[in-house]
PDB file of C-alpha atoms in Angstrom:
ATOM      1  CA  UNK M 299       8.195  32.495 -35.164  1.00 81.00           C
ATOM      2  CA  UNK M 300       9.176  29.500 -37.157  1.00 77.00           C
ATOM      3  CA  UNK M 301       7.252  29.655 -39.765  1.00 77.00           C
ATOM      4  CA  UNK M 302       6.897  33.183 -40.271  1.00 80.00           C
ATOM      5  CA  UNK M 303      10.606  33.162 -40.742  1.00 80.00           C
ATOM      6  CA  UNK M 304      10.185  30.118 -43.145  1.00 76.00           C
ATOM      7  CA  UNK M 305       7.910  32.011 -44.591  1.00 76.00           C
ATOM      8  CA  UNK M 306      10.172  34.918 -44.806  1.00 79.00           C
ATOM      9  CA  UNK M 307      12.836  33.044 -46.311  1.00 76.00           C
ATOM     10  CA  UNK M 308       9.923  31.564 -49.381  1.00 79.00           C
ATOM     11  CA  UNK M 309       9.170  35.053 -50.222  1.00 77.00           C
ATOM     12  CA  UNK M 310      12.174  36.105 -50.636  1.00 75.00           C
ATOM     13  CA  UNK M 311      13.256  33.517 -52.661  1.00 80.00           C
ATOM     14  CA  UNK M 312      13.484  35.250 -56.654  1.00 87.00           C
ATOM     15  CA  UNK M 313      11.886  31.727 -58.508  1.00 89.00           C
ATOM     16  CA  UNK M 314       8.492  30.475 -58.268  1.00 92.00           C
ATOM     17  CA  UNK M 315       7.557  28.249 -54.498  1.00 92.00           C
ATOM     18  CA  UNK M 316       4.672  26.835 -54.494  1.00 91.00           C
ATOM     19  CA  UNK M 317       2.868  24.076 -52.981  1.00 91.00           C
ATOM     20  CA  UNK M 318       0.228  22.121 -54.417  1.00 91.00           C
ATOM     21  CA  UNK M 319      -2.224  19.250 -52.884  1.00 90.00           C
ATOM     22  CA  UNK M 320      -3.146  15.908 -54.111  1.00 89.00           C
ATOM     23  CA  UNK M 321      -5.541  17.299 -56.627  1.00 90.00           C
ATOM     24  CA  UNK M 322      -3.129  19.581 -57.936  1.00 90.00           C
ATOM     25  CA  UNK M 323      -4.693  22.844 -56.381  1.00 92.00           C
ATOM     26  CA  UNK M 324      -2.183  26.007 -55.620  1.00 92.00           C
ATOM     27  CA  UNK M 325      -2.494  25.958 -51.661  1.00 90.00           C
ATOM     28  CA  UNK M 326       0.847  28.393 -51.186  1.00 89.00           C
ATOM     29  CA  UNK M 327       2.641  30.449 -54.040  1.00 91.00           C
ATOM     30  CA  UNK M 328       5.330  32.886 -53.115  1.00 91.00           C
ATOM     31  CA  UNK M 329       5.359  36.630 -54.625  1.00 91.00           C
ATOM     32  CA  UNK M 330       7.843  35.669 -57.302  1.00 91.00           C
ATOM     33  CA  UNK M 331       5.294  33.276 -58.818  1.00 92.00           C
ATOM     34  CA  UNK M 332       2.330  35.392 -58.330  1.00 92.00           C
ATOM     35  CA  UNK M 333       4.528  37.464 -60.646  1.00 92.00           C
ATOM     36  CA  UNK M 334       5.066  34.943 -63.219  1.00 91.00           C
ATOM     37  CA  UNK M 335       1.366  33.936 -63.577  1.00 91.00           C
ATOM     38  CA  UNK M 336       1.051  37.548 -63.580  1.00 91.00           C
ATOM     39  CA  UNK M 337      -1.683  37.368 -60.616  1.00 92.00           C
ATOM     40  CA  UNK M 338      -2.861  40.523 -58.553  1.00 89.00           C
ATOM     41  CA  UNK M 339      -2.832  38.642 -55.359  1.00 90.00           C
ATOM     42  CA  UNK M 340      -2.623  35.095 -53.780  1.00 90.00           C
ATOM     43  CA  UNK M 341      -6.341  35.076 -53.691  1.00 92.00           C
ATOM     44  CA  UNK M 342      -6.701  35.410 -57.420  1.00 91.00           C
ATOM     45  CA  UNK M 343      -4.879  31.551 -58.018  1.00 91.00           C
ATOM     46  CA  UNK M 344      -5.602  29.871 -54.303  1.00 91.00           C
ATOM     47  CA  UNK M 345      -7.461  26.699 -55.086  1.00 91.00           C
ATOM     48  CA  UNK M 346      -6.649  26.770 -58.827  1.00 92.00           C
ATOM     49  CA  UNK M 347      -5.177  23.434 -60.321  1.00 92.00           C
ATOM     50  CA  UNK M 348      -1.972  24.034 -61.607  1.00 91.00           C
ATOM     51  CA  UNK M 349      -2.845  21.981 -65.023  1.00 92.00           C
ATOM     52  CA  UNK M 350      -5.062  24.626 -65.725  1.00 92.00           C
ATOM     53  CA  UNK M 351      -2.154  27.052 -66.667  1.00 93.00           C
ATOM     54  CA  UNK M 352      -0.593  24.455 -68.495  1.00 94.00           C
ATOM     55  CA  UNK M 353      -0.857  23.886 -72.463  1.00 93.00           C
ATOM     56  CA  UNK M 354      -3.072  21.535 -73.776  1.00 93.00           C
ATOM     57  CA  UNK M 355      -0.300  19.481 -75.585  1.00 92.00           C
ATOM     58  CA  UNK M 356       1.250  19.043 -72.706  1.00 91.00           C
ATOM     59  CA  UNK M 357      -1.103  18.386 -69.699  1.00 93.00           C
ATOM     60  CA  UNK M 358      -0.565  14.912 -70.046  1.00 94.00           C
ATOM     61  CA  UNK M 359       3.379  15.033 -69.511  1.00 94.00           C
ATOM     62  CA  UNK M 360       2.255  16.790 -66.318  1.00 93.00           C
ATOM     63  CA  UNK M 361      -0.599  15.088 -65.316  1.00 93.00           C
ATOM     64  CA  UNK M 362       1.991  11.895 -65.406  1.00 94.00           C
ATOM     65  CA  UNK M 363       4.887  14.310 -63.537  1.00 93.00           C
ATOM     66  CA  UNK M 364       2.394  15.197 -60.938  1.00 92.00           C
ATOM     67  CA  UNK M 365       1.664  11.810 -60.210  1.00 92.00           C
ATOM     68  CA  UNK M 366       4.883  10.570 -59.934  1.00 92.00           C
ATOM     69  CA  UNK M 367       5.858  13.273 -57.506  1.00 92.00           C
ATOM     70  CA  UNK M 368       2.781  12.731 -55.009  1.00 90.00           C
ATOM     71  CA  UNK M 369       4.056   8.884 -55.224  1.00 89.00           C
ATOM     72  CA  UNK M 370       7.083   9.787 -53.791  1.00 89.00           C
ATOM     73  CA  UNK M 371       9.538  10.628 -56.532  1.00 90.00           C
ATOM     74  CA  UNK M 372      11.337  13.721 -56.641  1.00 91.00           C
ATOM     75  CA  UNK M 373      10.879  14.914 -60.390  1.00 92.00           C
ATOM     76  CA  UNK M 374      11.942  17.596 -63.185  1.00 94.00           C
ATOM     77  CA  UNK M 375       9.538  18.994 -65.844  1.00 94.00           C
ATOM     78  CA  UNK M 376       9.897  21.546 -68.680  1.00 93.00           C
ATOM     79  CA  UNK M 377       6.300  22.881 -69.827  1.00 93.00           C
ATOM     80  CA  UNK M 378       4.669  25.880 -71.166  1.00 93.00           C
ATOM     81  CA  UNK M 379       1.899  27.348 -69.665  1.00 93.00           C
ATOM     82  CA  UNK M 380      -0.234  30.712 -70.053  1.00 92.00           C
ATOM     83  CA  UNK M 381      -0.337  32.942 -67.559  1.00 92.00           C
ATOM     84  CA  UNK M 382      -3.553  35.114 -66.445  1.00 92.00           C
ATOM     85  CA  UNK M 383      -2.999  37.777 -68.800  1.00 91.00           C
ATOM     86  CA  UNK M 384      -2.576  35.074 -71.796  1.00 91.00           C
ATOM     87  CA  UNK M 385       1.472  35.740 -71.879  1.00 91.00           C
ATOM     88  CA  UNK M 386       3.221  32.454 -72.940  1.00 92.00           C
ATOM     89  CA  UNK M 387       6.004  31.514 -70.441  1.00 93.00           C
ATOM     90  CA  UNK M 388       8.616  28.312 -70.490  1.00 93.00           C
ATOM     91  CA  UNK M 389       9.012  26.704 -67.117  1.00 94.00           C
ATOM     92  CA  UNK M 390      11.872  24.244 -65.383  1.00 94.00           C
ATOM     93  CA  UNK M 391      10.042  23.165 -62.253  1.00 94.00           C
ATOM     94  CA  UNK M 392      11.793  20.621 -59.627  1.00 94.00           C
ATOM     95  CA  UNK M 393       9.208  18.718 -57.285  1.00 94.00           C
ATOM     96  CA  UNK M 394       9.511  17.163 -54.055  1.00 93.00           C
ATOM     97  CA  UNK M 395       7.048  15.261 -52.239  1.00 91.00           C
ATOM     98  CA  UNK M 396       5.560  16.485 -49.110  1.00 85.00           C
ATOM     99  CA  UNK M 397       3.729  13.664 -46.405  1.00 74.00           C
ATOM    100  CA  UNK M 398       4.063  15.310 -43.151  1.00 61.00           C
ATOM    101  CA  UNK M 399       0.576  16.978 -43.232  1.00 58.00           C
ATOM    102  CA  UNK M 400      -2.267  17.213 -41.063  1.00 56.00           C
ATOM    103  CA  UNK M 401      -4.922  15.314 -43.516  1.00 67.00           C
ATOM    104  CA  UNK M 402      -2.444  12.640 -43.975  1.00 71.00           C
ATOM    105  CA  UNK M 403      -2.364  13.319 -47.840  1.00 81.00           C
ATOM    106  CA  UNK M 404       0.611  14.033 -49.575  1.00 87.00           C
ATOM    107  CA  UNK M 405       1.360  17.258 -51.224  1.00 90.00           C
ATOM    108  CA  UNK M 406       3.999  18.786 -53.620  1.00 91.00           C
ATOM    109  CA  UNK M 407       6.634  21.523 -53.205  1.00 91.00           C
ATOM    110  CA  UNK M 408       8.221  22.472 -56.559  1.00 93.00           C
ATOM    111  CA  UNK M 409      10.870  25.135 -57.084  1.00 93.00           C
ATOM    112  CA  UNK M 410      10.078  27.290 -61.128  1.00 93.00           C
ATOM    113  CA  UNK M 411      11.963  29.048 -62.677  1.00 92.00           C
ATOM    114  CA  UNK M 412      10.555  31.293 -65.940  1.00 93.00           C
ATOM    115  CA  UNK M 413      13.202  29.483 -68.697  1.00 92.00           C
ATOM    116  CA  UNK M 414      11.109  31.332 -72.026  1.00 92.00           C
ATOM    117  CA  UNK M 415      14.657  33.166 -73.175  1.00 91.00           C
ATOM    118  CA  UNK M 416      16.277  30.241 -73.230  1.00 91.00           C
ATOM    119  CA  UNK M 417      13.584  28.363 -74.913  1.00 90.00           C
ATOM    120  CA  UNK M 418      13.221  31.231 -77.542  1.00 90.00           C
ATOM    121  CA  UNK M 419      17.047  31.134 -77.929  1.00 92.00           C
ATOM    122  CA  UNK M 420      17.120  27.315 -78.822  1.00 90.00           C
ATOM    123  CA  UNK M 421      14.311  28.094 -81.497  1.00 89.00           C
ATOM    124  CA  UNK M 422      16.134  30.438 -82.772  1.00 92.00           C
ATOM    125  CA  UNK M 423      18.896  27.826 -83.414  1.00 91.00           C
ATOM    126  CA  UNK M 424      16.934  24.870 -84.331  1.00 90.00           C
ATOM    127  CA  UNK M 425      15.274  26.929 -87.313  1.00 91.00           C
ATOM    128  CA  UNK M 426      19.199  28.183 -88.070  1.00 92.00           C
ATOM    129  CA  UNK M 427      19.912  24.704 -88.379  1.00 92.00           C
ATOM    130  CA  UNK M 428      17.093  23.594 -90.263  1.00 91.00           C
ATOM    131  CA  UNK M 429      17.885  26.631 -92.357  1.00 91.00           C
ATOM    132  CA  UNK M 430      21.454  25.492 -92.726  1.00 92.00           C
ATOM    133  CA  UNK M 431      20.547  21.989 -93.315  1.00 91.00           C
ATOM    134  CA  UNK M 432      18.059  23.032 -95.987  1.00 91.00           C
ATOM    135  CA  UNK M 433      21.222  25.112 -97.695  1.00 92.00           C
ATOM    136  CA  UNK M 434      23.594  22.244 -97.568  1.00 92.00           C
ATOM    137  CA  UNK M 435      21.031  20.033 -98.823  1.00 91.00           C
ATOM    138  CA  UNK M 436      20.261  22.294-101.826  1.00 92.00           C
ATOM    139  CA  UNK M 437      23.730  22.928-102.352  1.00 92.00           C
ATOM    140  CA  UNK M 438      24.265  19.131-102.181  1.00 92.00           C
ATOM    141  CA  UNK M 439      21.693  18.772-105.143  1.00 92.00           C
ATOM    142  CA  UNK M 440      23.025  21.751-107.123  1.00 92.00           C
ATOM    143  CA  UNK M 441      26.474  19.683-107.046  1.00 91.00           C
ATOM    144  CA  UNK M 442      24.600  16.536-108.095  1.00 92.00           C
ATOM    145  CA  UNK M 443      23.409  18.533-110.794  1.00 91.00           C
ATOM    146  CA  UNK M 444      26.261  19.713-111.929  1.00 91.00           C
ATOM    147  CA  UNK M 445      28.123  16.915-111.596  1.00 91.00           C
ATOM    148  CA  UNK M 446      25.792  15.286-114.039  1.00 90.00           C
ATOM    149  CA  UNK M 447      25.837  17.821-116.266  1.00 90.00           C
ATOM    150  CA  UNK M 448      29.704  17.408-116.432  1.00 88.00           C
ATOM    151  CA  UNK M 449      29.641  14.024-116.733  1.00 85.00           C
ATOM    152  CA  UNK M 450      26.806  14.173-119.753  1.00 85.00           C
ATOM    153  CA  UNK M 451      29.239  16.739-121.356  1.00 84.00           C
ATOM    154  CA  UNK M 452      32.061  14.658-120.551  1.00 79.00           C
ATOM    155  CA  UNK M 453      30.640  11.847-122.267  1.00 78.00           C
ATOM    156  CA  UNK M 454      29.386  14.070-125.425  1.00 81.00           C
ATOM    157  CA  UNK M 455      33.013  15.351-125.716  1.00 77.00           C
ATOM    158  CA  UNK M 456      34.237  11.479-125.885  1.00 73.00           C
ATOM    159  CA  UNK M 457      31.721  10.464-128.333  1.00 75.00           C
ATOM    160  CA  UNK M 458      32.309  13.400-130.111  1.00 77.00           C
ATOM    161  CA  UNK M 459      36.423  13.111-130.283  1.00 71.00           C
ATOM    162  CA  UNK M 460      35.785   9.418-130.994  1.00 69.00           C
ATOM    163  CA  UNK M 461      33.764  10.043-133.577  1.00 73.00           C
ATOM    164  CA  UNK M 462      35.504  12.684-135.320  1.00 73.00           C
ATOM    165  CA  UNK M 463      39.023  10.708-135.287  1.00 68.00           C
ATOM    166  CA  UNK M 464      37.536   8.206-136.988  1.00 70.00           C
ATOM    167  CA  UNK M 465      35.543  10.114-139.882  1.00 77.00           C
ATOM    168  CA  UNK M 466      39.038  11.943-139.741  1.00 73.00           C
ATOM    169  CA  UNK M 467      41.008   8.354-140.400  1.00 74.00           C
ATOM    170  CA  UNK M 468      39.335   6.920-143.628  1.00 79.00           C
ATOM    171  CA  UNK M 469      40.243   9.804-145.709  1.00 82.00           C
ATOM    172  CA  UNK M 470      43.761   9.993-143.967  1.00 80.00           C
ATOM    173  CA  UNK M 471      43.820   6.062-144.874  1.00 81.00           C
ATOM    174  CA  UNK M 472      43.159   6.926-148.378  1.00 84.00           C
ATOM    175  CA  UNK M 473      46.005   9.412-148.321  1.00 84.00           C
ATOM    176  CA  UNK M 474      48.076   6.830-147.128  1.00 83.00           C
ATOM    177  CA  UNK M 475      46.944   4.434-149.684  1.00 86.00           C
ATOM    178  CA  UNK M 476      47.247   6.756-152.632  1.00 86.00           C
ATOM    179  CA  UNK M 477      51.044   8.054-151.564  1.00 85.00           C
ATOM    180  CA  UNK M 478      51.600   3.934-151.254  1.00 85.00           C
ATOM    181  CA  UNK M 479      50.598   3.436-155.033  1.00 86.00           C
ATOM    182  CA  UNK M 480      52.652   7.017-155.981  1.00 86.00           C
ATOM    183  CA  UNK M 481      55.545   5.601-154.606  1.00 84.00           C
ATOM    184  CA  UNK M 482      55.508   2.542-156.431  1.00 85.00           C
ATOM    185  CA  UNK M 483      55.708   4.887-160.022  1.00 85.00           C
ATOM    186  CA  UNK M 484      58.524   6.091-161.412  1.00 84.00           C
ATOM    187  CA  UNK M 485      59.998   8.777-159.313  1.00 84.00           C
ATOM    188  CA  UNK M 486      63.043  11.304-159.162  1.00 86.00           C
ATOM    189  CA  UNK M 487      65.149  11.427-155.921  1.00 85.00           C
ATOM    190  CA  UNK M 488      64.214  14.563-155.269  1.00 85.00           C
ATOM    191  CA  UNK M 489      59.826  13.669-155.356  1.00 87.00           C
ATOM    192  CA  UNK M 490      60.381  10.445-153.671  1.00 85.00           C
ATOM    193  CA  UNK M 491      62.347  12.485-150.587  1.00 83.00           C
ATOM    194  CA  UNK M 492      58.707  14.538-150.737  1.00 85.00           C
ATOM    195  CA  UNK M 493      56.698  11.274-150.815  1.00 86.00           C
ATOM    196  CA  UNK M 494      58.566  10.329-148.104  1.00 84.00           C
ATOM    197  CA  UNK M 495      57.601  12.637-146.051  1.00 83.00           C
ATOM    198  CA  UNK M 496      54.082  12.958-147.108  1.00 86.00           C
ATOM    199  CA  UNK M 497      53.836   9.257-146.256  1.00 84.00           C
ATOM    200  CA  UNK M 498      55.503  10.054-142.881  1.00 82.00           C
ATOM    201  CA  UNK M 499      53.193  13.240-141.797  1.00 83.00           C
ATOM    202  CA  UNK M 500      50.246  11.030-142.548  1.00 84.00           C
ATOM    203  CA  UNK M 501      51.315   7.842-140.287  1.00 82.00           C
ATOM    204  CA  UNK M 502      52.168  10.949-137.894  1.00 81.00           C
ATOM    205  CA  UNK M 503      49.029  12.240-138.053  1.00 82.00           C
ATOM    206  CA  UNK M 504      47.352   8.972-137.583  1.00 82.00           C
ATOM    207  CA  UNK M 505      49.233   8.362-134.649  1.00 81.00           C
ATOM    208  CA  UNK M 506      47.775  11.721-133.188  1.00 81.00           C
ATOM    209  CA  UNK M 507      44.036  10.097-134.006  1.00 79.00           C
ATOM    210  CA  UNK M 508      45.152   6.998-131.982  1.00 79.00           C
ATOM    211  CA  UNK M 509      46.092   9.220-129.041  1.00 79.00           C
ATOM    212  CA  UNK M 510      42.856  11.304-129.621  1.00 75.00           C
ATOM    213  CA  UNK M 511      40.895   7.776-129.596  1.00 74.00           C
ATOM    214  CA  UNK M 512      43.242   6.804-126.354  1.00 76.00           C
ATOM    215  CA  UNK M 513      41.800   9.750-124.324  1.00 73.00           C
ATOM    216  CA  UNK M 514      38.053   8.061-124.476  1.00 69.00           C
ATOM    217  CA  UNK M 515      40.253   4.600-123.398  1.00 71.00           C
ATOM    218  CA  UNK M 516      41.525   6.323-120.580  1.00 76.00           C
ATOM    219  CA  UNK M 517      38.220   7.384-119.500  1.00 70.00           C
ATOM    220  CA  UNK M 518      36.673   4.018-120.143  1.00 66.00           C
ATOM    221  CA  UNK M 519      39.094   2.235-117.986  1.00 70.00           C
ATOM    222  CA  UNK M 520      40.653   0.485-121.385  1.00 71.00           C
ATOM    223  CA  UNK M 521      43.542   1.504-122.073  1.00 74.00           C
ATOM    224  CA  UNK M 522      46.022  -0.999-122.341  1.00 80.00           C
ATOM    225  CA  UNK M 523      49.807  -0.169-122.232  1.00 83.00           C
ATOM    226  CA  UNK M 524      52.744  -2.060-124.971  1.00 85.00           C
ATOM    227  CA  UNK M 525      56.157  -2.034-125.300  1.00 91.00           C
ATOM    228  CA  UNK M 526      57.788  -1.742-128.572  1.00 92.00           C
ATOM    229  CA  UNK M 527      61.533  -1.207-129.875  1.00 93.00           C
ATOM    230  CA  UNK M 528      61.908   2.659-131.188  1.00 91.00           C
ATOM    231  CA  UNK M 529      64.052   3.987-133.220  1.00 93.00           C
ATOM    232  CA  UNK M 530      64.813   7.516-131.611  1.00 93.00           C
ATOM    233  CA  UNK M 531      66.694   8.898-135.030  1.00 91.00           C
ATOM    234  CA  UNK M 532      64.091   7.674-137.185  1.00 87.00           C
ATOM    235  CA  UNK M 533      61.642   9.211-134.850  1.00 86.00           C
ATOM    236  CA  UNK M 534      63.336  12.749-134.979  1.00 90.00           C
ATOM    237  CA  UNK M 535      64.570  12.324-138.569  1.00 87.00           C
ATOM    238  CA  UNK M 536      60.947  11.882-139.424  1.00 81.00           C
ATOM    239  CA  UNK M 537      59.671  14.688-137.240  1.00 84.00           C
ATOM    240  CA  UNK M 538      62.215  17.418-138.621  1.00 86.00           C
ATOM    241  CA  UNK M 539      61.553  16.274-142.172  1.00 81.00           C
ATOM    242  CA  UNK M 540      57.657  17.509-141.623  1.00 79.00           C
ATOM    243  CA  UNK M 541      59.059  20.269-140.225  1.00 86.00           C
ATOM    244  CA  UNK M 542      61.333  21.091-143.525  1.00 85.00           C
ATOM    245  CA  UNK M 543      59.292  23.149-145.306  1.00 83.00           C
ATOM    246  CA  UNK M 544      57.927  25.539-142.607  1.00 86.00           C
ATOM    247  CA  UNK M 545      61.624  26.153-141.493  1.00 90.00           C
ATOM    248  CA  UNK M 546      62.329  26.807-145.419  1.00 89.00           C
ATOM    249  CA  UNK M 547      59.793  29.497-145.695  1.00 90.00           C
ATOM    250  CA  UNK M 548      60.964  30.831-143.162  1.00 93.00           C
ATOM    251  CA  UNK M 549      64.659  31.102-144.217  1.00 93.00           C
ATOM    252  CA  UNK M 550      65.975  28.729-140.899  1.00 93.00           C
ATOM    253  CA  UNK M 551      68.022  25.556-141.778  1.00 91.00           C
ATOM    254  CA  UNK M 552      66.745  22.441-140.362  1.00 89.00           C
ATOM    255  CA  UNK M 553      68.892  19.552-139.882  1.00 86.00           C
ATOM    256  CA  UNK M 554      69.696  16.154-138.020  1.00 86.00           C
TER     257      UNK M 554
END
């Protein structure tokens, strides 16, 4: 009465029971795990080894898993295996050792449950990681890229401004030069007011090349900082004289 109500109780029971001996042989499988091996009956599997189900990759992980349980250690083991009909099921198994038999040899109860949604599942997210992985990665390199490409422009745009202010200085110098020698001829009031300011648009626009040339500086790390005593009229006196003859055309008055 015992053990047909043990028995009972292992049928009943919605995962996989099984036991297997020493050799790893199916001596008892309840009707959940005939249904998971997909077998007709008990007599289809009884005497099978278990190992035989299992993949080839890993036979050894449960060759060693076996062997540990039959030792005496309790044990836990996910594997895939292929059932009768060639389906392709995950399986969490937890394994007990069994030494009270008749024979004296010790035997194995393990406890499976089918686990092939979850395995599918975490699949699915590994290759959505790898996926995302690969997308940050390219990403990553299309930002390399184009940070490269903004620093090569960057660096074209430098050589470039430098180069210009300086093809743009040496005729400004002779400018400079030539309204030095003009204003040491002889000259009315009214043409050495116009010399001055000639003289003082050109030092102004010289001063813009030197800020031009200051930007590559900046971006070199070399720009150095001074201090000098300015004189704020002479600075707007000379900035509203440039500004003279625009204001003239345009009928305004301009003065300081």
């Amino acid at each position: 009465a015992s053990e047909a109500r043990l028995r009972a109780i292992i049928e009943a029971e919605p995962e996989c029971v099984k036991i297997v001996d020493a050799e790893g042989r199916i001596v008892q499988m309840n009707a959940a795990g005939l249904a998971m091996i997909e077998a007709e009956s008990f007599e289809q599997v009884r005497g099978q080894k278990i190992i035989g189900f299992v993949s080839p990759e890993q036979r050894e992980a449960y060759r060693i898993f076996g062997n540990d349980v039959l030792a005496g250690r309790r044990g836990t083991l996910e594997f895939e295996i292929t059932s009768l009909k060639g389906r392709h099921l995950w399986l969490d198994t937890h394994a007990v050792p069994l030494r009270e038999q008749q024979d004296g040899r010790p035997q194995m109860l393990a406890v499976t449950r089918d686990i092939t949604e979850r395995k599918q599942a975490e699949a699915v997210l590994r290759r959505l990681n790898e996926s995302l992985e690969q997308r940050v990665a390219e990403r990553t390199a299309d930002l390399e890229r184009a940070r490269r490409e903004a620093d090569g422009a960057n660096r074209a745009k430098s050589a470039f401004l430098a180069t210009m202010s300086h093809e743009i200085r040496t005729p400004m110098n002779g400018v400079v030069g030539m309204v030095d020698v003009l204003a040491q001829s002889s000259l009315s009031e009214h043409q050495a007011g116009l010399l001055k300011t000639i003289r003082e648009s050109a030092n102004g626009l010289l001063g813009i090349i030197d800020d031009i040339l200051d930007f590559s500086k900046i971006e070199a790390g070399r720009l150095e900082l001074e201090q000098v005593p300015v004189s704020i009229g002479d600075l707007v006196e000379g900035l509203c004289n440039s500004l003279v003859p625009v204001a003239a055309r345009k009928g305004v008055e301009l003065s300081v």
